[in-house]
PDB file of C-alpha atoms in Angstrom:
ATOM      1  CA  MET X 996      95.345 101.479 125.021  1.00  0.00           C
ATOM      2  CA  GLU X 997      96.100  98.918 122.317  1.00  0.00           C
ATOM      3  CA  ASN X 998      96.568  99.933 118.717  1.00  0.00           C
ATOM      4  CA  SER X 999      93.856  98.816 116.351  1.00  0.00           C
ATOM      5  CA  ALA X1000      94.768  97.062 113.109  1.00  0.00           C
ATOM      6  CA  GLU X1001      93.894 100.294 111.289  1.00  0.00           C
ATOM      7  CA  ASP X1002      96.628 102.107 113.241  1.00  0.00           C
ATOM      8  CA  TYR X1003      99.158  99.857 111.527  1.00  0.00           C
ATOM      9  CA  ARG X1004      97.831 100.591 108.001  1.00  0.00           C
ATOM     10  CA  ILE X1005      97.315  96.934 107.171  1.00  0.00           C
ATOM     11  CA  GLN X1006      93.922  97.500 105.557  1.00  0.00           C
ATOM     12  CA  SER X1007      95.627  97.777 102.163  1.00  0.00           C
ATOM     13  CA  PHE X1008      96.316  94.002 102.252  1.00  0.00           C
ATOM     14  CA  ASP X1009      93.893  91.307 101.104  1.00  0.00           C
ATOM     15  CA  LEU X1010      91.699  89.819 103.845  1.00  0.00           C
ATOM     16  CA  ASP X1011      93.746  86.635 104.359  1.00  0.00           C
ATOM     17  CA  THR X1012      96.927  88.667 104.786  1.00  0.00           C
ATOM     18  CA  GLN X1013      95.171  91.071 107.151  1.00  0.00           C
ATOM     19  CA  ARG X1014      94.085  88.113 109.284  1.00  0.00           C
ATOM     20  CA  LEU X1015      97.622  86.709 109.271  1.00  0.00           C
ATOM     21  CA  LEU X1016      99.098  90.052 110.361  1.00  0.00           C
ATOM     22  CA  LYS X1017      96.451  90.632 113.036  1.00  0.00           C
ATOM     23  CA  THR X1018      97.231  87.184 114.472  1.00  0.00           C
ATOM     24  CA  ALA X1019     100.987  87.874 114.345  1.00  0.00           C
ATOM     25  CA  LEU X1020     100.455  91.123 116.272  1.00  0.00           C
ATOM     26  CA  LYS X1021      98.568  89.330 119.065  1.00  0.00           C
ATOM     27  CA  ASP X1022      99.683  85.689 119.066  1.00  0.00           C
ATOM     28  CA  PRO X1023     102.825  85.226 116.927  1.00  0.00           C
ATOM     29  CA  SER X1024     103.260  81.547 117.863  1.00  0.00           C
ATOM     30  CA  LEU X1025     100.207  80.694 115.716  1.00  0.00           C
ATOM     31  CA  VAL X1026     101.655  81.907 112.398  1.00  0.00           C
ATOM     32  CA  ASN X1027     104.609  81.370 110.079  1.00  0.00           C
ATOM     33  CA  LEU X1028     106.823  84.285 111.112  1.00  0.00           C
ATOM     34  CA  GLU X1029     109.127  83.996 108.107  1.00  0.00           C
ATOM     35  CA  LYS X1030     106.105  84.507 105.873  1.00  0.00           C
ATOM     36  CA  VAL X1031     105.000  87.460 107.990  1.00  0.00           C
ATOM     37  CA  SER X1032     108.436  89.112 107.780  1.00  0.00           C
ATOM     38  CA  ASN X1033     108.494  88.672 103.983  1.00  0.00           C
ATOM     39  CA  ILE X1034     105.010  90.186 103.619  1.00  0.00           C
ATOM     40  CA  ILE X1035     106.046  93.232 105.671  1.00  0.00           C
ATOM     41  CA  VAL X1036     109.320  93.746 103.767  1.00  0.00           C
ATOM     42  CA  ASP X1037     107.678  93.228 100.349  1.00  0.00           C
ATOM     43  CA  GLN X1038     104.984  95.799 101.124  1.00  0.00           C
ATOM     44  CA  SER X1039     107.531  98.247 102.568  1.00  0.00           C
ATOM     45  CA  LEU X1040     109.552  98.167  99.348  1.00  0.00           C
ATOM     46  CA  LYS X1041     106.600  99.254  97.223  1.00  0.00           C
ATOM     47  CA  ASP X1042     104.511 101.413  99.559  1.00  0.00           C
ATOM     48  CA  THR X1043     106.079 104.660 100.778  1.00  0.00           C
ATOM     49  CA  VAL X1044     103.511 105.220 103.521  1.00  0.00           C
ATOM     50  CA  PHE X1045     103.729 101.653 104.801  1.00  0.00           C
ATOM     51  CA  SER X1046     107.558 101.760 104.893  1.00  0.00           C
ATOM     52  CA  LYS X1047     107.233 104.582 107.454  1.00  0.00           C
ATOM     53  CA  GLU X1048     104.768 102.608 109.597  1.00  0.00           C
ATOM     54  CA  ALA X1049     106.280  99.132 109.392  1.00  0.00           C
ATOM     55  CA  GLY X1050     108.712  99.663 112.269  1.00  0.00           C
ATOM     56  CA  ARG X1051     105.804  99.854 114.716  1.00  0.00           C
ATOM     57  CA  ILE X1052     104.301  96.626 113.383  1.00  0.00           C
ATOM     58  CA  CYS X1053     107.643  94.827 113.662  1.00  0.00           C
ATOM     59  CA  TYR X1054     108.188  96.220 117.166  1.00  0.00           C
ATOM     60  CA  THR X1055     104.768  94.955 118.289  1.00  0.00           C
ATOM     61  CA  ILE X1056     105.379  91.457 116.880  1.00  0.00           C
ATOM     62  CA  VAL X1057     108.874  91.296 118.443  1.00  0.00           C
ATOM     63  CA  GLN X1058     107.438  92.354 121.821  1.00  0.00           C
ATOM     64  CA  ALA X1059     104.548  89.882 121.594  1.00  0.00           C
ATOM     65  CA  GLU X1060     106.905  87.005 120.714  1.00  0.00           C
ATOM     66  CA  ALA X1061     109.346  87.870 123.512  1.00  0.00           C
ATOM     67  CA  LYS X1062     106.486  88.049 126.024  1.00  0.00           C
ATOM     68  CA  GLN X1063     104.967  84.799 124.804  1.00  0.00           C
ATOM     69  CA  ASN X1064     107.978  82.474 124.784  1.00  0.00           C
ATOM     70  CA  ASN X1065     111.066  84.713 124.957  1.00  0.00           C
ATOM     71  CA  GLY X1066     111.528  84.000 121.241  1.00  0.00           C
ATOM     72  CA  ASN X1067     113.215  86.021 118.501  1.00  0.00           C
ATOM     73  CA  VAL X1068     112.218  84.037 115.397  1.00  0.00           C
ATOM     74  CA  PHE X1069     110.499  87.007 113.755  1.00  0.00           C
ATOM     75  CA  ARG X1070     113.423  89.344 114.388  1.00  0.00           C
ATOM     76  CA  ARG X1071     115.884  86.805 112.962  1.00  0.00           C
ATOM     77  CA  HIS X1072     113.861  86.377 109.754  1.00  0.00           C
ATOM     78  CA  LEU X1073     113.400  90.139 109.444  1.00  0.00           C
ATOM     79  CA  LEU X1074     117.138  90.836 109.783  1.00  0.00           C
ATOM     80  CA  ASN X1075     117.990  88.062 107.298  1.00  0.00           C
ATOM     81  CA  ARG X1076     115.657  89.564 104.721  1.00  0.00           C
ATOM     82  CA  LEU X1077     116.979  93.096 105.336  1.00  0.00           C
ATOM     83  CA  GLN X1078     120.497  91.749 104.829  1.00  0.00           C
ATOM     84  CA  GLN X1079     119.532  90.073 101.531  1.00  0.00           C
ATOM     85  CA  GLU X1080     118.061  93.318 100.204  1.00  0.00           C
ATOM     86  CA  PHE X1081     121.044  95.282 101.506  1.00  0.00           C
ATOM     87  CA  LYS X1082     123.483  93.145  99.498  1.00  0.00           C
ATOM     88  CA  GLU X1083     121.584  94.035  96.314  1.00  0.00           C
ATOM     89  CA  ARG X1084     121.039  97.721  97.084  1.00  0.00           C
ATOM     90  CA  GLU X1085     122.912  99.037  94.033  1.00  0.00           C
ATOM     91  CA  GLU X1086     120.863  96.829  91.710  1.00  0.00           C
ATOM     92  CA  MET X1087     117.719  97.971  93.542  1.00  0.00           C
ATOM     93  CA  ARG X1088     118.637 101.648  93.130  1.00  0.00           C
ATOM     94  CA  ALA X1089     119.372 101.137  89.418  1.00  0.00           C
ATOM     95  CA  ARG X1090     116.038  99.326  88.979  1.00  0.00           C
ATOM     96  CA  SER X1091     113.835 101.714  90.942  1.00  0.00           C
ATOM     97  CA  LEU X1092     114.696 104.812  92.960  1.00  0.00           C
ATOM     98  CA  GLN X1093     111.292 104.551  94.621  1.00  0.00           C
ATOM     99  CA  GLU X1094     112.004 101.016  95.875  1.00  0.00           C
ATOM    100  CA  TRP X1095     115.489 102.060  97.032  1.00  0.00           C
ATOM    101  CA  MET X1096     114.146 105.031  99.027  1.00  0.00           C
ATOM    102  CA  CYS X1097     111.441 102.806 100.540  1.00  0.00           C
ATOM    103  CA  TYR X1098     114.168 100.366 101.609  1.00  0.00           C
ATOM    104  CA  VAL X1099     116.203 103.141 103.256  1.00  0.00           C
ATOM    105  CA  THR X1100     113.092 104.448 105.037  1.00  0.00           C
ATOM    106  CA  PHE X1101     112.225 100.938 106.217  1.00  0.00           C
ATOM    107  CA  ILE X1102     115.684  99.966 107.541  1.00  0.00           C
ATOM    108  CA  CYS X1103     115.941 103.320 109.351  1.00  0.00           C
ATOM    109  CA  ASN X1104     112.467 102.755 110.784  1.00  0.00           C
ATOM    110  CA  ILE X1105     113.517  99.320 112.056  1.00  0.00           C
ATOM    111  CA  PHE X1106     116.697 100.835 113.537  1.00  0.00           C
ATOM    112  CA  ASP X1107     114.526 103.386 115.338  1.00  0.00           C
ATOM    113  CA  TYR X1108     111.975 100.927 116.741  1.00  0.00           C
ATOM    114  CA  LEU X1109     113.800  97.664 117.436  1.00  0.00           C
ATOM    115  CA  LYS X1110     116.077  97.910 120.437  1.00  0.00           C
ATOM    116  CA  VAL X1111     118.038  95.407 122.507  1.00  0.00           C
ATOM    117  CA  ASN X1112     118.205  96.464 126.165  1.00  0.00           C
ATOM    118  CA  ASN X1113     117.034  99.921 125.064  1.00  0.00           C
ATOM    119  CA  MET X1114     120.003 100.263 122.694  1.00  0.00           C
ATOM    120  CA  PRO X1115     119.925 100.232 118.866  1.00  0.00           C
ATOM    121  CA  MET X1116     120.776  96.864 117.320  1.00  0.00           C
ATOM    122  CA  VAL X1117     124.494  96.800 116.600  1.00  0.00           C
ATOM    123  CA  ALA X1118     123.887  94.662 113.492  1.00  0.00           C
ATOM    124  CA  LEU X1119     121.992  97.549 111.872  1.00  0.00           C
ATOM    125  CA  VAL X1120     124.382 100.444 112.592  1.00  0.00           C
ATOM    126  CA  HIS X1121     126.747  99.944 109.645  1.00  0.00           C
ATOM    127  CA  PRO X1122     124.114  98.943 107.067  1.00  0.00           C
ATOM    128  CA  VAL X1123     122.117 102.068 107.956  1.00  0.00           C
ATOM    129  CA  TYR X1124     125.245 104.217 107.658  1.00  0.00           C
ATOM    130  CA  ASP X1125     126.109 102.579 104.322  1.00  0.00           C
ATOM    131  CA  CYS X1126     122.649 103.449 102.970  1.00  0.00           C
ATOM    132  CA  LEU X1127     122.904 107.061 104.131  1.00  0.00           C
ATOM    133  CA  MET X1128     126.449 107.372 102.730  1.00  0.00           C
ATOM    134  CA  ARG X1129     125.084 106.177  99.383  1.00  0.00           C
ATOM    135  CA  LEU X1130     122.473 108.936  99.511  1.00  0.00           C
ATOM    136  CA  ALA X1131     125.285 111.447 100.126  1.00  0.00           C
ATOM    137  CA  LYS X1132     127.209 110.553  96.952  1.00  0.00           C
ATOM    138  CA  PRO X1133     127.278 113.173  94.180  1.00  0.00           C
ATOM    139  CA  ASP X1134     124.873 111.342  91.840  1.00  0.00           C
ATOM    140  CA  ALA X1135     122.270 110.937  94.624  1.00  0.00           C
ATOM    141  CA  LEU X1136     122.609 114.568  95.715  1.00  0.00           C
ATOM    142  CA  MET X1137     121.525 115.515  92.209  1.00  0.00           C
ATOM    143  CA  ASN X1138     118.156 113.936  92.956  1.00  0.00           C
ATOM    144  CA  GLU X1139     115.942 116.046  95.215  1.00  0.00           C
ATOM    145  CA  ASP X1140     113.899 113.033  96.335  1.00  0.00           C
ATOM    146  CA  GLU X1141     116.998 111.190  97.532  1.00  0.00           C
ATOM    147  CA  VAL X1142     118.239 114.294  99.364  1.00  0.00           C
ATOM    148  CA  ASP X1143     114.835 114.614 101.020  1.00  0.00           C
ATOM    149  CA  CYS X1144     114.900 110.919 101.983  1.00  0.00           C
ATOM    150  CA  LEU X1145     118.376 111.348 103.533  1.00  0.00           C
ATOM    151  CA  VAL X1146     117.380 114.460 105.489  1.00  0.00           C
ATOM    152  CA  VAL X1147     114.183 112.856 106.811  1.00  0.00           C
ATOM    153  CA  GLN X1148     116.141 109.835 108.115  1.00  0.00           C
ATOM    154  CA  LEU X1149     118.773 112.035 109.760  1.00  0.00           C
ATOM    155  CA  HIS X1150     116.059 114.064 111.492  1.00  0.00           C
ATOM    156  CA  ARG X1151     114.624 110.847 112.816  1.00  0.00           C
ATOM    157  CA  ILE X1152     117.658 108.766 113.810  1.00  0.00           C
ATOM    158  CA  GLY X1153     120.725 110.998 113.359  1.00  0.00           C
ATOM    159  CA  GLU X1154     121.310 111.550 117.062  1.00  0.00           C
ATOM    160  CA  GLN X1155     120.969 107.819 117.871  1.00  0.00           C
ATOM    161  CA  LEU X1156     123.279 106.919 114.974  1.00  0.00           C
ATOM    162  CA  GLU X1157     125.916 109.417 116.085  1.00  0.00           C
ATOM    163  CA  LYS X1158     125.928 107.900 119.575  1.00  0.00           C
ATOM    164  CA  ALA X1159     126.424 104.467 118.008  1.00  0.00           C
ATOM    165  CA  ASP X1160     129.369 105.575 115.803  1.00  0.00           C
ATOM    166  CA  SER X1161     130.390 109.239 115.811  1.00  0.00           C
ATOM    167  CA  GLN X1162     133.275 108.826 113.332  1.00  0.00           C
ATOM    168  CA  ARG X1163     130.972 107.541 110.608  1.00  0.00           C
ATOM    169  CA  MET X1164     128.623 110.465 111.235  1.00  0.00           C
ATOM    170  CA  ASN X1165     131.587 112.820 110.797  1.00  0.00           C
ATOM    171  CA  ASP X1166     132.426 111.049 107.516  1.00  0.00           C
ATOM    172  CA  LEU X1167     128.821 111.368 106.337  1.00  0.00           C
ATOM    173  CA  PHE X1168     128.715 115.079 107.106  1.00  0.00           C
ATOM    174  CA  PHE X1169     132.047 115.657 105.317  1.00  0.00           C
ATOM    175  CA  LEU X1170     130.328 114.273 102.210  1.00  0.00           C
ATOM    176  CA  LEU X1171     127.284 116.491 102.752  1.00  0.00           C
ATOM    177  CA  ARG X1172     129.399 119.605 103.297  1.00  0.00           C
ATOM    178  CA  ASP X1173     131.462 118.843 100.189  1.00  0.00           C
ATOM    179  CA  GLY X1174     128.282 118.295  98.200  1.00  0.00           C
ATOM    180  CA  PHE X1175     126.805 121.557  99.422  1.00  0.00           C
ATOM    181  CA  LEU X1176     129.979 123.568  98.739  1.00  0.00           C
ATOM    182  CA  LEU X1177     131.371 121.924  95.612  1.00  0.00           C
ATOM    183  CA  GLN X1178     128.447 120.592  93.567  1.00  0.00           C
ATOM    184  CA  GLU X1179     127.353 123.534  91.485  1.00  0.00           C
ATOM    185  CA  SER X1180     124.505 121.729  89.759  1.00  0.00           C
ATOM    186  CA  LEU X1181     122.432 121.012  92.900  1.00  0.00           C
ATOM    187  CA  THR X1182     118.848 122.256  92.769  1.00  0.00           C
ATOM    188  CA  SER X1183     117.975 125.135  95.078  1.00  0.00           C
ATOM    189  CA  MET X1184     115.724 122.792  97.101  1.00  0.00           C
ATOM    190  CA  ALA X1185     118.504 120.187  97.515  1.00  0.00           C
ATOM    191  CA  ARG X1186     120.856 122.977  98.619  1.00  0.00           C
ATOM    192  CA  LEU X1187     118.303 124.252 101.146  1.00  0.00           C
ATOM    193  CA  LEU X1188     117.713 120.757 102.557  1.00  0.00           C
ATOM    194  CA  LEU X1189     121.460 120.151 102.909  1.00  0.00           C
ATOM    195  CA  LEU X1190     122.022 123.504 104.602  1.00  0.00           C
ATOM    196  CA  GLU X1191     119.184 122.764 107.019  1.00  0.00           C
ATOM    197  CA  ILE X1192     120.565 119.344 108.014  1.00  0.00           C
ATOM    198  CA  LEU X1193     124.103 120.763 108.422  1.00  0.00           C
ATOM    199  CA  GLU X1194     122.690 123.397 110.770  1.00  0.00           C
ATOM    200  CA  PHE X1195     120.451 120.839 112.499  1.00  0.00           C
ATOM    201  CA  ARG X1196     123.412 118.658 113.494  1.00  0.00           C
ATOM    202  CA  ALA X1197     125.606 121.659 114.365  1.00  0.00           C
ATOM    203  CA  GLY X1198     122.851 122.729 116.794  1.00  0.00           C
ATOM    204  CA  GLY X1199     123.006 119.400 118.640  1.00  0.00           C
ATOM    205  CA  TRP X1200     120.317 117.756 116.472  1.00  0.00           C
ATOM    206  CA  MET X1201     117.879 120.603 116.843  1.00  0.00           C
ATOM    207  CA  LEU X1202     117.071 123.897 115.134  1.00  0.00           C
ATOM    208  CA  SER X1203     116.550 127.229 116.812  1.00  0.00           C
ATOM    209  CA  SER X1204     113.019 128.555 116.400  1.00  0.00           C
ATOM    210  CA  THR X1205     114.349 131.278 114.065  1.00  0.00           C
ATOM    211  CA  ALA X1206     116.125 128.741 111.850  1.00  0.00           C
ATOM    212  CA  HIS X1207     113.045 126.502 111.886  1.00  0.00           C
ATOM    213  CA  LYS X1208     110.851 129.372 110.685  1.00  0.00           C
ATOM    214  CA  TYR X1209     113.376 130.286 107.983  1.00  0.00           C
ATOM    215  CA  TYR X1210     113.791 126.792 106.525  1.00  0.00           C
ATOM    216  CA  TYR X1211     110.188 125.728 106.743  1.00  0.00           C
ATOM    217  CA  SER X1212     108.813 128.944 105.273  1.00  0.00           C
ATOM    218  CA  GLU X1213     111.330 128.545 102.398  1.00  0.00           C
ATOM    219  CA  ILE X1214     110.327 124.905 101.855  1.00  0.00           C
ATOM    220  CA  ALA X1215     106.633 125.829 101.961  1.00  0.00           C
ATOM    221  CA  ASP X1216     107.223 128.514  99.328  1.00  0.00           C
TER     222      ASP X1216
END
């Protein structure tokens, strides 16, 4: 069954943009794919909900283009734009934590959805790690929202990322353990989230049912 346009949460765009995106999803050769990639990235950087959904839209356009003419124009433009934003990530974080967390969510979403021969795109492995390492620095661990963003991404793509580069995952978790043990000024929620993700990875990227009940009843409280 095909996804409807509503499934992709594009109804928040103006009508012309909705038409452009609907066409891109079905017949990408008819539209300017650089423009489409910019629209998707721009919206992802300001809309938290859309940044979580955008990977599916990009996946559908990439698949449609490959099926149509074996092309990868959209993917190339998307990766170029992600790279541009990545180079300015510190400025972005200083300007707006919300935009920065949307960017991290979006690039992790793209990593999750866009595969080459069923493998994650090598070009994204280190940028994704660099973003997550930034979220594990002491100043970011002081911010509950950034800790939550980090933990959500690791739940989603941690196992895939570790397979792509296990040493960098070890390095990331050294930072998280140090933060948990040595940073006295962490909030109790940040500490709980960090403990949960440390246990999640230690359990082979899963939690026992007992641990799940413990953490999620604590978070709910």
